[in-house]
mmCIF file of C-alpha atoms in Angstrom:
data_model
loop_
_atom_site.group_PDB
_atom_site.id
_atom_site.type_symbol
_atom_site.label_atom_id
_atom_site.label_comp_id
_atom_site.label_asym_id
_atom_site.label_seq_id
_atom_site.Cartn_x
_atom_site.Cartn_y
_atom_site.Cartn_z
ATOM 1 C CA MET A 1 73.375 89.079 211.399
ATOM 2 C CA ASN A 2 70.735 90.302 208.991
ATOM 3 C CA ILE A 3 72.126 90.305 205.445
ATOM 4 C CA LEU A 4 69.192 92.425 204.261
ATOM 5 C CA ILE A 5 70.433 95.255 206.468
ATOM 6 C CA GLU A 6 74.148 94.595 206.921
ATOM 7 C CA GLY A 7 75.027 92.987 203.588
ATOM 8 C CA LEU A 8 77.349 90.040 203.072
ATOM 9 C CA PRO A 9 80.264 89.787 205.523
ATOM 10 C CA CYS A 10 83.810 90.404 204.298
ATOM 11 C CA PHE A 11 85.380 90.351 207.763
ATOM 12 C CA ILE A 12 85.011 88.426 211.017
ATOM 13 C CA ARG A 13 85.102 90.201 214.382
ATOM 14 C CA ILE A 14 87.179 88.482 217.054
ATOM 15 C CA GLU A 15 87.726 90.078 220.453
ATOM 16 C CA GLY A 16 86.689 93.494 219.171
ATOM 17 C CA LYS A 17 88.953 93.454 216.118
ATOM 18 C CA ASP A 18 87.824 92.979 212.501
ATOM 19 C CA TYR A 19 89.773 90.456 210.421
ATOM 20 C CA ALA A 20 89.429 90.598 206.634
ATOM 21 C CA ILE A 21 88.527 87.275 205.049
ATOM 22 C CA ASN A 22 88.554 85.701 201.614
ATOM 23 C CA ALA A 23 84.773 85.538 201.329
ATOM 24 C CA ASP A 24 84.592 84.230 197.741
ATOM 25 C CA TYR A 25 82.945 80.910 196.964
ATOM 26 C CA GLN A 26 86.123 79.318 195.573
ATOM 27 C CA THR A 27 87.997 79.795 198.855
ATOM 28 C CA ALA A 28 85.048 78.381 200.802
ATOM 29 C CA LEU A 29 84.905 75.335 198.517
ATOM 30 C CA LYS A 30 88.634 74.741 199.000
ATOM 31 C CA ILE A 31 88.040 74.745 202.751
ATOM 32 C CA MET A 32 85.072 72.390 202.383
ATOM 33 C CA ASN A 33 87.278 69.998 200.408
ATOM 34 C CA VAL A 34 89.913 70.172 203.156
ATOM 35 C CA PHE A 35 87.329 69.158 205.757
ATOM 36 C CA GLU A 36 86.203 66.216 203.599
ATOM 37 C CA ASP A 37 89.793 64.966 203.198
ATOM 38 C CA ASN A 38 90.123 61.916 205.453
ATOM 39 C CA SER A 39 93.907 61.865 205.047
ATOM 40 C CA LEU A 40 94.193 65.064 207.133
ATOM 41 C CA ILE A 41 93.896 65.167 210.900
ATOM 42 C CA ALA A 42 91.778 67.784 212.694
ATOM 43 C CA ILE A 43 94.649 70.141 213.497
ATOM 44 C CA GLU A 44 95.751 70.162 209.829
ATOM 45 C CA LYS A 45 92.206 70.921 208.712
ATOM 46 C CA ASN A 46 91.921 73.773 211.221
ATOM 47 C CA LEU A 47 95.285 75.259 210.199
ATOM 48 C CA LEU A 48 94.276 75.178 206.527
ATOM 49 C CA LEU A 49 90.969 76.875 207.386
ATOM 50 C CA LEU A 50 92.902 79.671 209.105
ATOM 51 C CA GLU A 51 95.390 80.044 206.237
ATOM 52 C CA LEU A 52 92.779 80.000 203.480
ATOM 53 C CA LEU A 53 90.011 82.065 205.082
ATOM 54 C CA TYR A 54 91.819 84.833 206.963
ATOM 55 C CA LYS A 55 93.978 87.426 205.220
ATOM 56 C CA ASP A 56 95.755 87.944 208.577
ATOM 57 C CA ILE A 57 95.375 85.053 211.003
ATOM 58 C CA PRO A 58 93.956 86.153 214.376
ATOM 59 C CA ASP A 59 95.927 85.457 217.560
ATOM 60 C CA ASN A 60 93.018 83.568 219.140
ATOM 61 C CA TYR A 61 93.025 80.458 216.944
ATOM 62 C CA GLU A 62 90.169 78.764 218.765
ATOM 63 C CA LYS A 63 87.757 81.670 218.269
ATOM 64 C CA ALA A 64 88.992 82.195 214.701
ATOM 65 C CA ILE A 65 88.238 78.576 213.828
ATOM 66 C CA LYS A 66 84.824 78.659 215.518
ATOM 67 C CA LYS A 67 83.839 81.899 213.783
ATOM 68 C CA GLY A 68 85.318 80.681 210.494
ATOM 69 C CA LEU A 69 83.114 77.589 210.631
ATOM 70 C CA LYS A 70 80.122 79.790 211.425
ATOM 71 C CA PHE A 71 80.949 81.895 208.350
ATOM 72 C CA LEU A 72 81.105 78.743 206.199
ATOM 73 C CA ASN A 73 77.697 77.805 207.581
ATOM 74 C CA CYS A 74 76.322 81.170 206.387
ATOM 75 C CA GLY A 75 76.154 82.686 209.857
ATOM 76 C CA GLU A 76 74.333 79.767 211.448
ATOM 77 C CA GLU A 77 75.570 77.673 214.352
ATOM 78 C CA GLY A 78 75.954 73.960 213.631
ATOM 79 C CA SER A 79 77.392 71.712 210.955
ATOM 80 C CA GLU A 80 76.849 71.073 207.278
ATOM 81 C CA THR A 81 73.392 70.082 206.150
ATOM 82 C CA SER A 82 72.735 66.734 204.600
ATOM 83 C CA GLY A 83 69.736 65.047 203.130
ATOM 84 C CA GLU A 84 66.973 63.103 204.825
ATOM 85 C CA GLY A 85 68.210 60.743 207.504
ATOM 86 C CA GLY A 86 71.693 62.249 207.431
ATOM 87 C CA ALA A 87 72.646 60.783 204.050
ATOM 88 C CA ARG A 88 74.631 63.066 201.759
ATOM 89 C CA VAL A 89 72.789 64.104 198.602
ATOM 90 C CA TYR A 90 75.518 66.147 196.922
ATOM 91 C CA SER A 91 79.279 66.447 196.795
ATOM 92 C CA PHE A 92 81.079 69.629 195.844
ATOM 93 C CA LYS A 93 83.840 67.440 194.431
ATOM 94 C CA LYS A 94 81.887 64.814 192.450
ATOM 95 C CA ASP A 95 79.046 67.101 191.355
ATOM 96 C CA ALA A 96 81.195 70.157 190.592
ATOM 97 C CA LYS A 97 80.170 70.618 186.953
ATOM 98 C CA TYR A 98 76.446 70.185 187.664
ATOM 99 C CA ILE A 99 76.569 72.540 190.658
ATOM 100 C CA PHE A 100 78.538 75.084 188.626
ATOM 101 C CA ALA A 101 76.036 74.942 185.753
ATOM 102 C CA GLY A 102 73.004 75.268 188.032
ATOM 103 C CA VAL A 103 74.399 78.047 190.208
ATOM 104 C CA ASP A 104 75.729 79.880 187.153
ATOM 105 C CA LYS A 105 72.219 79.784 185.672
ATOM 106 C CA VAL A 106 70.692 81.207 188.868
ATOM 107 C CA LEU A 107 73.373 83.937 188.986
ATOM 108 C CA ASN A 108 72.874 84.847 185.301
ATOM 109 C CA GLY A 109 76.304 83.660 184.171
ATOM 110 C CA ARG A 110 78.376 85.391 186.854
ATOM 111 C CA LEU A 111 80.413 82.258 187.616
ATOM 112 C CA SER A 112 81.356 81.643 183.997
ATOM 113 C CA LYS A 113 82.204 85.334 183.556
ATOM 114 C CA GLY A 114 84.631 85.059 186.484
ATOM 115 C CA ASP A 115 82.820 87.637 188.602
ATOM 116 C CA LEU A 116 83.496 87.683 192.321
ATOM 117 C CA VAL A 117 80.743 85.694 194.010
ATOM 118 C CA HIS A 118 80.491 85.747 197.801
ATOM 119 C CA TRP A 119 80.225 82.326 199.483
ATOM 120 C CA TRP A 120 76.836 83.110 201.023
ATOM 121 C CA GLU A 121 75.533 84.298 197.648
ATOM 122 C CA PHE A 122 76.743 81.029 196.105
ATOM 123 C CA VAL A 123 74.979 78.990 198.810
ATOM 124 C CA MET A 124 71.749 80.955 198.383
ATOM 125 C CA ALA A 125 71.899 80.419 194.613
ATOM 126 C CA PHE A 126 72.526 76.704 195.184
ATOM 127 C CA MET A 127 69.392 76.563 197.354
ATOM 128 C CA GLU A 128 67.430 78.200 194.515
ATOM 129 C CA LEU A 129 68.387 75.749 191.767
ATOM 130 C CA PRO A 130 65.502 75.367 189.319
ATOM 131 C CA GLU A 131 63.774 71.974 189.232
ATOM 132 C CA ASP A 132 64.724 71.437 185.599
ATOM 133 C CA CYS A 133 68.501 71.702 186.149
ATOM 134 C CA MET A 134 70.570 68.525 186.258
ATOM 135 C CA MET A 135 71.792 69.043 189.833
ATOM 136 C CA SER A 136 68.211 69.293 191.111
ATOM 137 C CA LYS A 137 67.403 66.032 189.366
ATOM 138 C CA ILE A 138 70.486 64.346 190.856
ATOM 139 C CA ILE A 139 69.525 65.530 194.354
ATOM 140 C CA TYR A 140 65.962 64.329 193.804
ATOM 141 C CA TYR A 141 67.076 60.834 192.777
ATOM 142 C CA ARG A 142 69.550 60.541 195.653
ATOM 143 C CA THR A 143 66.982 61.749 198.179
ATOM 144 C CA GLN A 144 64.258 59.418 196.908
ATOM 145 C CA PHE A 145 66.700 56.498 196.824
ATOM 146 C CA ASN A 146 67.769 57.177 200.429
ATOM 147 C CA LYS A 147 64.098 57.213 201.478
ATOM 148 C CA GLY A 148 63.422 54.021 199.492
ATOM 149 C CA LYS A 149 60.740 55.848 197.507
ATOM 150 C CA LEU A 150 61.839 55.572 193.878
ATOM 151 C CA SER A 151 59.069 54.503 191.508
ATOM 152 C CA LYS A 152 59.776 51.538 189.224
ATOM 153 C CA GLU A 153 60.671 53.872 186.348
ATOM 154 C CA GLU A 154 62.874 56.014 188.612
ATOM 155 C CA GLN A 155 64.575 52.856 189.929
ATOM 156 C CA ARG A 156 65.337 51.842 186.329
ATOM 157 C CA VAL A 157 66.835 55.275 185.600
ATOM 158 C CA TYR A 158 68.807 55.152 188.854
ATOM 159 C CA ASN A 159 70.211 51.685 188.083
ATOM 160 C CA GLU A 160 71.199 52.715 184.548
ATOM 161 C CA ASN A 161 73.038 55.779 185.909
ATOM 162 C CA ARG A 162 74.552 54.540 189.168
ATOM 163 C CA GLY A 163 77.869 56.232 188.373
ATOM 164 C CA LEU A 164 76.081 59.575 188.311
ATOM 165 C CA PHE A 165 73.838 59.061 191.321
ATOM 166 C CA GLU A 166 75.936 57.149 193.843
ATOM 167 C CA LEU A 167 78.274 58.983 196.184
ATOM 168 C CA ALA A 168 81.216 56.801 197.060
ATOM 169 C CA GLU A 169 82.219 56.569 200.679
ATOM 170 C CA GLU A 170 85.672 58.060 201.121
ATOM 171 C CA LEU A 171 87.941 55.815 203.150
ATOM 172 C CA THR A 172 90.738 56.842 205.452
ATOM 173 C CA PRO A 173 94.169 55.549 204.378
ATOM 174 C CA GLU A 174 93.944 52.873 207.105
ATOM 175 C CA GLU A 175 90.460 51.768 205.960
ATOM 176 C CA GLU A 176 91.641 51.682 202.345
ATOM 177 C CA LYS A 177 94.599 49.444 203.295
ATOM 178 C CA ILE A 178 92.312 47.035 205.180
ATOM 179 C CA TYR A 179 89.914 46.974 202.223
ATOM 180 C CA ASN A 180 92.718 46.390 199.691
ATOM 181 C CA ASP A 181 94.240 43.613 201.850
ATOM 182 C CA PHE A 182 90.843 41.934 202.106
ATOM 183 C CA MET A 183 90.210 42.217 198.348
ATOM 184 C CA ALA A 184 93.690 40.811 197.616
ATOM 185 C CA LYS A 185 92.845 37.725 199.717
ATOM 186 C CA LEU A 186 89.672 37.198 197.687
ATOM 187 C CA VAL A 187 91.571 37.215 194.395
ATOM 188 C CA LYS A 188 94.087 34.535 195.506
#
């Protein structure tokens, strides 16, 4: 698909039929949060994708899920992009206010005005964040830290702001129980 010629998609074609979708960035972010939720199993995540994305759920669930994921990936095959070496450098949940501020700046205030913003437009704006915005700085520090390339001054800034820069690993309920049981034994 060439967005320069065809525009931004508002439907997904499955087996010759067009299905209208909720193409706004807020719906896409809800779906992204669902897929990051370790308390849900795969079938629950897929069902929520279908319910949130499609206005009328297609009969062919498998194709609808596959094409829905492709839509979330802005028309590309594959999975979500991460930083160097596979380490995450942003979180739509933790970094929400910084992402909102940066993307809103790129889109000339359209997010804060409540304008409809297509998911792909949001992603493209996110990729165009100016270097001087806070989210760009956060991504820079996380990327440099993951590479082990922070200067001494940057390392000092990173250490003083660990709460801002570090992305906590999300544990499954089982992993959290094991961790809590282990920590409880240490306290005794």
